[in-house]
Amino acid sequence: MSRDPIERGLEIEQAQLRGFARSMAEVEWLLLILVVLYLFIVNPSLARSPSVLGVLLGFAAFVLLFRYARPFAKRTHIKLGIEILVMLAFLTAVLVFAGGVLSPLVNLYLLPIVTAALALGKRAVALVVILVCACYPLVEVLTLGGTSLTRDFAIAAVGVLAPFVLVAFSTSLLVDNINTAKHRIRALSDRDELTSLYNMRAFARLAEQEHDKASRTDGNYSILMIDIEHLKTINDTYGHDAGNRAVKLVAEALGRLTRSTDLVARYGGDEFIALLSGADKAVAEEVAQRIRNVVFATTLEVDVKMVRLKVNVGAATSPDNGSTLQVVMTAADRLMYKDKEFREPPKGKLIIQKR
């Protein structure tokens, strides 16, 4: 049952990454507009020089290419990585023409750093920070020559670059905390609060995926419907806390008796549903009997008494019992009630033993 949270988490992360990649063009246009405005306000003649115009037009052409030609459309990480590298190269070229490391535009190096932290993770942001730290002295060399790399420059560089490192670390930490919180919320939204099994919303989604897979490959699967006998009697006699503990005991038994590739959910107050992936009718019946036996061997301790639990199980298989998931579920439900009505329980209906 651990399969889906991982797969679903990856799917959601990929969708988020694609959404972030779509918004990168707006970020790049904003960067270009800020640079153009700064150049025209501070030094209009510089903004009209062929070299600077070539850099600006080259970056604009790159943005248009990635916006409309959509290279690497299916490799979002590579696309974002290339865009971040081009942003770094663009900023470095602009700084060379616009006053070097003393230009206020040097603060725009924070943009690729934050972008990498938000979209690509810790390793990527560490690489971007290293590149920024390398670009900073490179700009100084291209602007004033190698003799400008003095001790005073190194001290000044540390003062400028240290906040960049701090921003990178803080943003990465914040993103990790946000992602951890999202994973927890996502897991909770798919789980029944009492048993930690899947709820029916999650089960229906995953079961449809399993049904589609079986239909494509001419495979099969089985549905088990499980009902706890006389849960209402336990609630009325010993209280709802005892009833909740009975439900949890059955849920734990189902977890032990199913595989990680199977799906188990709480269907209702005293009912459960399980999808056994790739299981034919014989396997389903064997698992159903094993569930009856294991649950019957389980006792619920209430004060000084032990209450023996029992379940009724109906097993239906696709495609033998139906061609759609809903039809198979209905067949399993019908067989469960038939099991309740006609199968003789091992030892009566409700056994209470004094300790």
CSV table of C-alpha atoms in Angstrom, one decimal, residues 44-313:
chain,number,residue,atom,x,y,z
A,44,PRO,CA,20.9,55.8,-22.6
A,45,SER,CA,23.9,55.8,-24.9
A,46,LEU,CA,25.0,52.5,-23.5
A,47,ALA,CA,21.6,51.0,-24.1
A,48,ARG,CA,21.9,51.9,-27.8
A,49,SER,CA,25.4,50.4,-28.3
A,50,PRO,CA,25.6,47.4,-30.7
A,51,SER,CA,27.1,45.1,-28.1
A,52,VAL,CA,24.5,45.8,-25.5
A,53,LEU,CA,21.7,45.6,-28.1
A,54,GLY,CA,23.1,42.3,-29.2
A,55,VAL,CA,23.0,40.9,-25.7
A,56,LEU,CA,19.4,42.2,-25.1
A,57,LEU,CA,18.1,40.9,-28.4
A,58,GLY,CA,19.8,37.6,-28.0
A,59,PHE,CA,18.2,37.1,-24.6
A,60,ALA,CA,14.8,38.1,-26.0
A,61,ALA,CA,15.2,35.6,-28.9
A,62,PHE,CA,16.1,32.9,-26.4
A,63,VAL,CA,12.9,33.7,-24.3
A,64,LEU,CA,10.7,33.6,-27.4
A,65,LEU,CA,12.3,30.3,-28.5
A,66,PHE,CA,11.7,28.6,-25.2
A,67,ARG,CA,8.2,30.1,-25.0
A,68,TYR,CA,6.9,29.0,-28.3
A,69,ALA,CA,9.2,26.4,-29.8
A,70,ARG,CA,9.1,24.6,-26.4
A,71,PRO,CA,12.3,22.5,-26.6
A,72,PHE,CA,12.7,20.0,-23.8
A,73,ALA,CA,9.0,20.1,-23.2
A,74,LYS,CA,9.0,16.7,-21.7
A,75,ARG,CA,12.2,17.3,-19.8
A,76,THR,CA,11.2,20.1,-17.5
A,77,HIS,CA,14.3,19.9,-15.2
A,78,ILE,CA,16.6,20.3,-18.2
A,79,LYS,CA,14.6,23.2,-19.6
A,80,LEU,CA,14.7,25.0,-16.3
A,81,GLY,CA,18.4,24.3,-15.9
A,82,ILE,CA,19.2,25.8,-19.3
A,83,GLU,CA,17.0,28.9,-18.7
A,84,ILE,CA,18.8,29.5,-15.3
A,85,LEU,CA,22.2,29.2,-17.0
A,86,VAL,CA,21.2,31.6,-19.8
A,87,MET,CA,19.9,34.1,-17.1
A,88,LEU,CA,23.3,33.9,-15.4
A,89,ALA,CA,25.1,34.4,-18.7
A,90,PHE,CA,22.8,37.3,-19.6
A,91,LEU,CA,23.3,39.1,-16.3
A,92,THR,CA,27.1,38.6,-16.4
A,93,ALA,CA,27.2,40.1,-19.9
A,94,VAL,CA,25.1,43.0,-18.9
A,95,LEU,CA,27.2,43.7,-15.8
A,96,VAL,CA,30.4,43.8,-18.0
A,97,PHE,CA,28.8,46.7,-20.0
A,98,ALA,CA,26.9,48.4,-17.2
A,99,GLY,CA,29.5,49.2,-14.5
A,100,GLY,CA,30.8,45.8,-13.4
A,101,VAL,CA,30.3,44.5,-9.9
A,102,LEU,CA,29.6,48.0,-8.5
A,103,SER,CA,26.3,48.2,-10.6
A,104,PRO,CA,23.1,47.7,-8.7
A,105,LEU,CA,22.2,45.1,-11.3
A,106,VAL,CA,24.5,42.7,-9.5
A,107,ASN,CA,21.6,42.0,-7.1
A,108,LEU,CA,19.7,40.4,-9.9
A,109,TYR,CA,21.9,37.4,-9.5
A,110,LEU,CA,19.4,36.5,-6.7
A,111,LEU,CA,16.8,35.8,-9.4
A,112,PRO,CA,18.4,32.6,-10.8
A,113,ILE,CA,19.4,31.6,-7.2
A,114,VAL,CA,15.8,31.8,-5.9
A,115,THR,CA,14.5,30.2,-9.1
A,116,ALA,CA,16.8,27.2,-8.7
A,117,ALA,CA,15.9,26.9,-5.0
A,118,LEU,CA,12.1,26.9,-5.8
A,119,ALA,CA,12.2,24.6,-8.8
A,120,LEU,CA,15.3,22.3,-8.8
A,121,GLY,CA,16.3,21.6,-5.2
A,122,LYS,CA,19.4,21.8,-3.1
A,123,ARG,CA,22.0,20.5,-5.5
A,124,ALA,CA,20.9,22.8,-8.2
A,125,VAL,CA,20.9,25.8,-6.0
A,126,ALA,CA,24.3,25.0,-4.7
A,127,LEU,CA,25.6,24.8,-8.3
A,128,VAL,CA,24.0,28.1,-9.2
A,129,VAL,CA,25.5,29.8,-6.1
A,130,ILE,CA,29.0,28.4,-7.1
A,131,LEU,CA,28.5,29.8,-10.6
A,132,VAL,CA,27.4,33.2,-9.3
A,133,CYS,CA,30.5,33.3,-7.0
A,134,ALA,CA,32.6,32.5,-10.2
A,135,CYS,CA,30.8,35.0,-12.3
A,136,TYR,CA,31.4,37.8,-9.8
A,137,PRO,CA,35.2,37.9,-10.2
A,138,LEU,CA,34.8,37.2,-13.9
A,139,VAL,CA,32.9,40.4,-14.3
A,140,GLU,CA,35.6,42.3,-12.4
A,141,VAL,CA,38.3,40.8,-14.7
A,142,LEU,CA,36.4,41.6,-17.9
A,143,THR,CA,35.6,45.1,-16.7
A,144,LEU,CA,38.9,46.3,-15.1
A,145,GLY,CA,41.4,43.5,-15.8
A,146,GLY,CA,43.1,40.9,-13.7
A,147,THR,CA,45.1,43.4,-11.6
A,148,SER,CA,41.8,44.4,-9.9
A,149,LEU,CA,41.6,41.1,-8.1
A,150,THR,CA,43.1,42.4,-4.9
A,151,ARG,CA,42.6,41.6,-1.2
A,152,ASP,CA,40.2,44.5,-0.9
A,153,PHE,CA,38.2,43.1,-3.8
A,154,ALA,CA,38.0,39.7,-2.1
A,155,ILE,CA,36.8,41.3,1.1
A,156,ALA,CA,34.2,43.3,-0.8
A,157,ALA,CA,33.1,40.2,-2.7
A,158,VAL,CA,32.5,38.2,0.5
A,159,GLY,CA,30.3,41.1,1.7
A,160,VAL,CA,28.3,41.0,-1.5
A,161,LEU,CA,28.1,37.2,-2.0
A,162,ALA,CA,27.5,36.2,1.6
A,163,PRO,CA,23.8,37.4,1.5
A,164,PHE,CA,23.4,35.5,-1.8
A,165,VAL,CA,24.5,32.3,0.0
A,166,LEU,CA,22.2,33.1,2.9
A,167,VAL,CA,19.2,33.6,0.6
A,168,ALA,CA,20.0,30.4,-1.2
A,169,PHE,CA,20.1,28.4,2.1
A,170,SER,CA,17.0,30.1,3.6
A,171,THR,CA,15.0,29.6,0.4
A,172,SER,CA,16.0,25.9,0.1
A,173,LEU,CA,15.1,25.3,3.8
A,174,LEU,CA,11.8,27.0,3.4
A,175,VAL,CA,11.0,25.0,0.2
A,176,ASP,CA,11.9,21.7,2.0
A,177,ASN,CA,9.6,22.6,4.9
A,178,ILE,CA,6.7,23.5,2.5
A,179,ASN,CA,7.2,20.2,0.6
A,180,THR,CA,7.2,18.2,3.8
A,181,ALA,CA,4.0,19.8,4.9
A,182,LYS,CA,2.4,19.2,1.5
A,183,HIS,CA,3.4,15.5,1.6
A,184,ARG,CA,1.8,15.1,5.1
A,185,ILE,CA,-1.4,16.9,4.1
A,186,ARG,CA,-1.6,14.8,0.9
A,187,ALA,CA,-1.1,11.6,2.9
A,188,LEU,CA,-3.7,12.6,5.4
A,189,SER,CA,-6.2,13.5,2.7
A,190,ASP,CA,-6.0,10.0,1.3
A,191,ARG,CA,-6.3,8.2,4.6
A,192,ASP,CA,-9.1,7.2,6.9
A,193,GLU,CA,-8.5,9.0,10.2
A,194,LEU,CA,-9.2,6.0,12.5
A,195,THR,CA,-7.5,3.1,10.6
A,196,SER,CA,-4.9,4.9,8.4
A,197,LEU,CA,-6.2,2.8,5.5
A,198,TYR,CA,-7.2,4.5,2.3
A,199,ASN,CA,-10.4,6.4,2.3
A,200,MET,CA,-12.9,5.7,-0.5
A,201,ARG,CA,-12.0,8.8,-2.5
A,202,ALA,CA,-8.4,7.6,-2.8
A,203,PHE,CA,-9.4,4.0,-3.2
A,204,ALA,CA,-11.8,4.8,-6.1
A,205,ARG,CA,-9.1,6.7,-7.9
A,206,LEU,CA,-6.5,4.0,-7.5
A,207,ALA,CA,-8.9,1.1,-8.2
A,208,GLU,CA,-9.9,2.8,-11.5
A,209,GLN,CA,-6.2,2.9,-12.4
A,210,GLU,CA,-5.8,-0.8,-11.6
A,211,HIS,CA,-8.9,-1.6,-13.6
A,212,ASP,CA,-7.6,0.3,-16.6
A,213,LYS,CA,-4.3,-1.5,-16.4
A,214,ALA,CA,-5.9,-4.9,-16.2
A,215,SER,CA,-8.2,-4.1,-19.1
A,216,ARG,CA,-5.2,-3.1,-21.3
A,217,THR,CA,-3.1,-6.2,-20.4
A,218,ASP,CA,-6.0,-8.7,-20.3
A,219,GLY,CA,-5.2,-9.2,-16.7
A,220,ASN,CA,-7.4,-9.7,-13.7
A,221,TYR,CA,-7.9,-8.5,-10.2
A,222,SER,CA,-10.2,-9.3,-7.3
A,223,ILE,CA,-12.4,-7.2,-5.0
A,224,LEU,CA,-13.0,-8.2,-1.4
A,225,MET,CA,-15.8,-6.7,0.6
A,226,ILE,CA,-15.4,-7.2,4.4
A,227,ASP,CA,-18.0,-6.6,7.1
A,228,ILE,CA,-17.4,-6.8,10.8
A,229,GLU,CA,-20.2,-8.8,12.4
A,230,HIS,CA,-22.2,-7.2,15.2
A,231,LEU,CA,-20.1,-4.1,15.5
A,232,LYS,CA,-23.3,-2.3,16.6
A,233,THR,CA,-23.7,-4.8,19.5
A,234,ILE,CA,-20.1,-4.1,20.6
A,235,ASN,CA,-20.8,-0.3,20.5
A,236,ASP,CA,-24.0,-0.6,22.4
A,237,THR,CA,-22.6,-3.0,25.0
A,238,TYR,CA,-19.1,-1.6,25.6
A,239,GLY,CA,-19.1,1.8,24.1
A,240,HIS,CA,-17.8,3.4,20.9
A,241,ASP,CA,-14.2,3.3,22.1
A,242,ALA,CA,-14.4,-0.5,22.1
A,243,GLY,CA,-16.0,-0.4,18.7
A,244,ASN,CA,-13.3,1.8,17.3
A,245,ARG,CA,-10.6,-0.6,18.7
A,246,ALA,CA,-12.4,-3.5,17.0
A,247,VAL,CA,-12.4,-1.6,13.7
A,248,LYS,CA,-8.6,-0.9,14.1
A,249,LEU,CA,-7.9,-4.5,14.9
A,250,VAL,CA,-9.6,-5.7,11.7
A,251,ALA,CA,-7.8,-3.0,9.7
A,252,GLU,CA,-4.4,-4.2,11.1
A,253,ALA,CA,-5.3,-7.7,10.2
A,254,LEU,CA,-6.1,-6.7,6.6
A,255,GLY,CA,-2.8,-4.8,6.4
A,256,ARG,CA,-0.9,-7.9,7.4
A,257,LEU,CA,-2.8,-10.2,5.0
A,258,THR,CA,-2.4,-8.1,1.9
A,259,ARG,CA,0.6,-7.2,-0.3
A,260,SER,CA,2.1,-3.7,-0.9
A,261,THR,CA,0.6,-3.9,-4.4
A,262,ASP,CA,-2.9,-4.4,-3.1
A,263,LEU,CA,-5.3,-1.6,-2.0
A,264,VAL,CA,-7.2,-1.7,1.2
A,265,ALA,CA,-9.7,1.0,2.3
A,266,ARG,CA,-12.4,1.6,4.9
A,267,TYR,CA,-15.6,1.5,3.0
A,268,GLY,CA,-17.9,2.6,5.8
A,269,GLY,CA,-18.5,2.3,9.6
A,270,ASP,CA,-18.1,-1.5,9.8
A,271,GLU,CA,-17.0,-2.4,6.3
A,272,PHE,CA,-13.8,-2.5,4.4
A,273,ILE,CA,-12.9,-3.1,0.7
A,274,ALA,CA,-9.7,-4.5,-0.8
A,275,LEU,CA,-8.4,-4.8,-4.3
A,276,LEU,CA,-6.1,-7.7,-4.9
A,277,SER,CA,-3.9,-6.9,-7.9
A,278,GLY,CA,-3.5,-9.8,-10.4
A,279,ALA,CA,-5.5,-12.2,-8.2
A,280,ASP,CA,-7.8,-14.7,-9.8
A,281,LYS,CA,-10.9,-16.3,-8.1
A,282,ALA,CA,-9.0,-19.1,-6.4
A,283,VAL,CA,-6.5,-16.6,-4.8
A,284,ALA,CA,-9.3,-14.3,-3.8
A,285,GLU,CA,-11.2,-17.0,-2.1
A,286,GLU,CA,-8.0,-18.2,-0.3
A,287,VAL,CA,-7.3,-14.7,1.0
A,288,ALA,CA,-10.9,-14.3,2.0
A,289,GLN,CA,-10.8,-17.4,4.1
A,290,ARG,CA,-7.5,-16.4,5.6
A,291,ILE,CA,-9.0,-13.0,6.6
A,292,ARG,CA,-12.0,-14.9,8.3
A,293,ASN,CA,-9.6,-17.1,10.2
A,294,VAL,CA,-7.1,-14.5,11.3
A,295,VAL,CA,-9.8,-12.0,12.5
A,296,PHE,CA,-11.6,-14.8,14.3
A,297,ALA,CA,-8.4,-15.6,16.1
A,298,THR,CA,-8.2,-11.9,17.2
A,299,THR,CA,-9.8,-10.9,20.5
A,300,LEU,CA,-10.8,-7.5,21.7
A,301,GLU,CA,-10.1,-6.9,25.4
A,302,VAL,CA,-12.8,-4.9,27.1
A,303,ASP,CA,-12.3,-4.5,30.9
A,304,VAL,CA,-12.1,-8.0,32.2
A,305,LYS,CA,-13.6,-9.6,29.1
A,306,MET,CA,-12.4,-10.8,25.7
A,307,VAL,CA,-14.7,-10.3,22.7
A,308,ARG,CA,-13.9,-12.5,19.7
A,309,LEU,CA,-14.3,-10.7,16.4
A,310,LYS,CA,-15.7,-12.1,13.2
A,311,VAL,CA,-16.1,-10.8,9.6
A,312,ASN,CA,-18.0,-11.8,6.5
A,313,VAL,CA,-16.2,-11.6,3.2
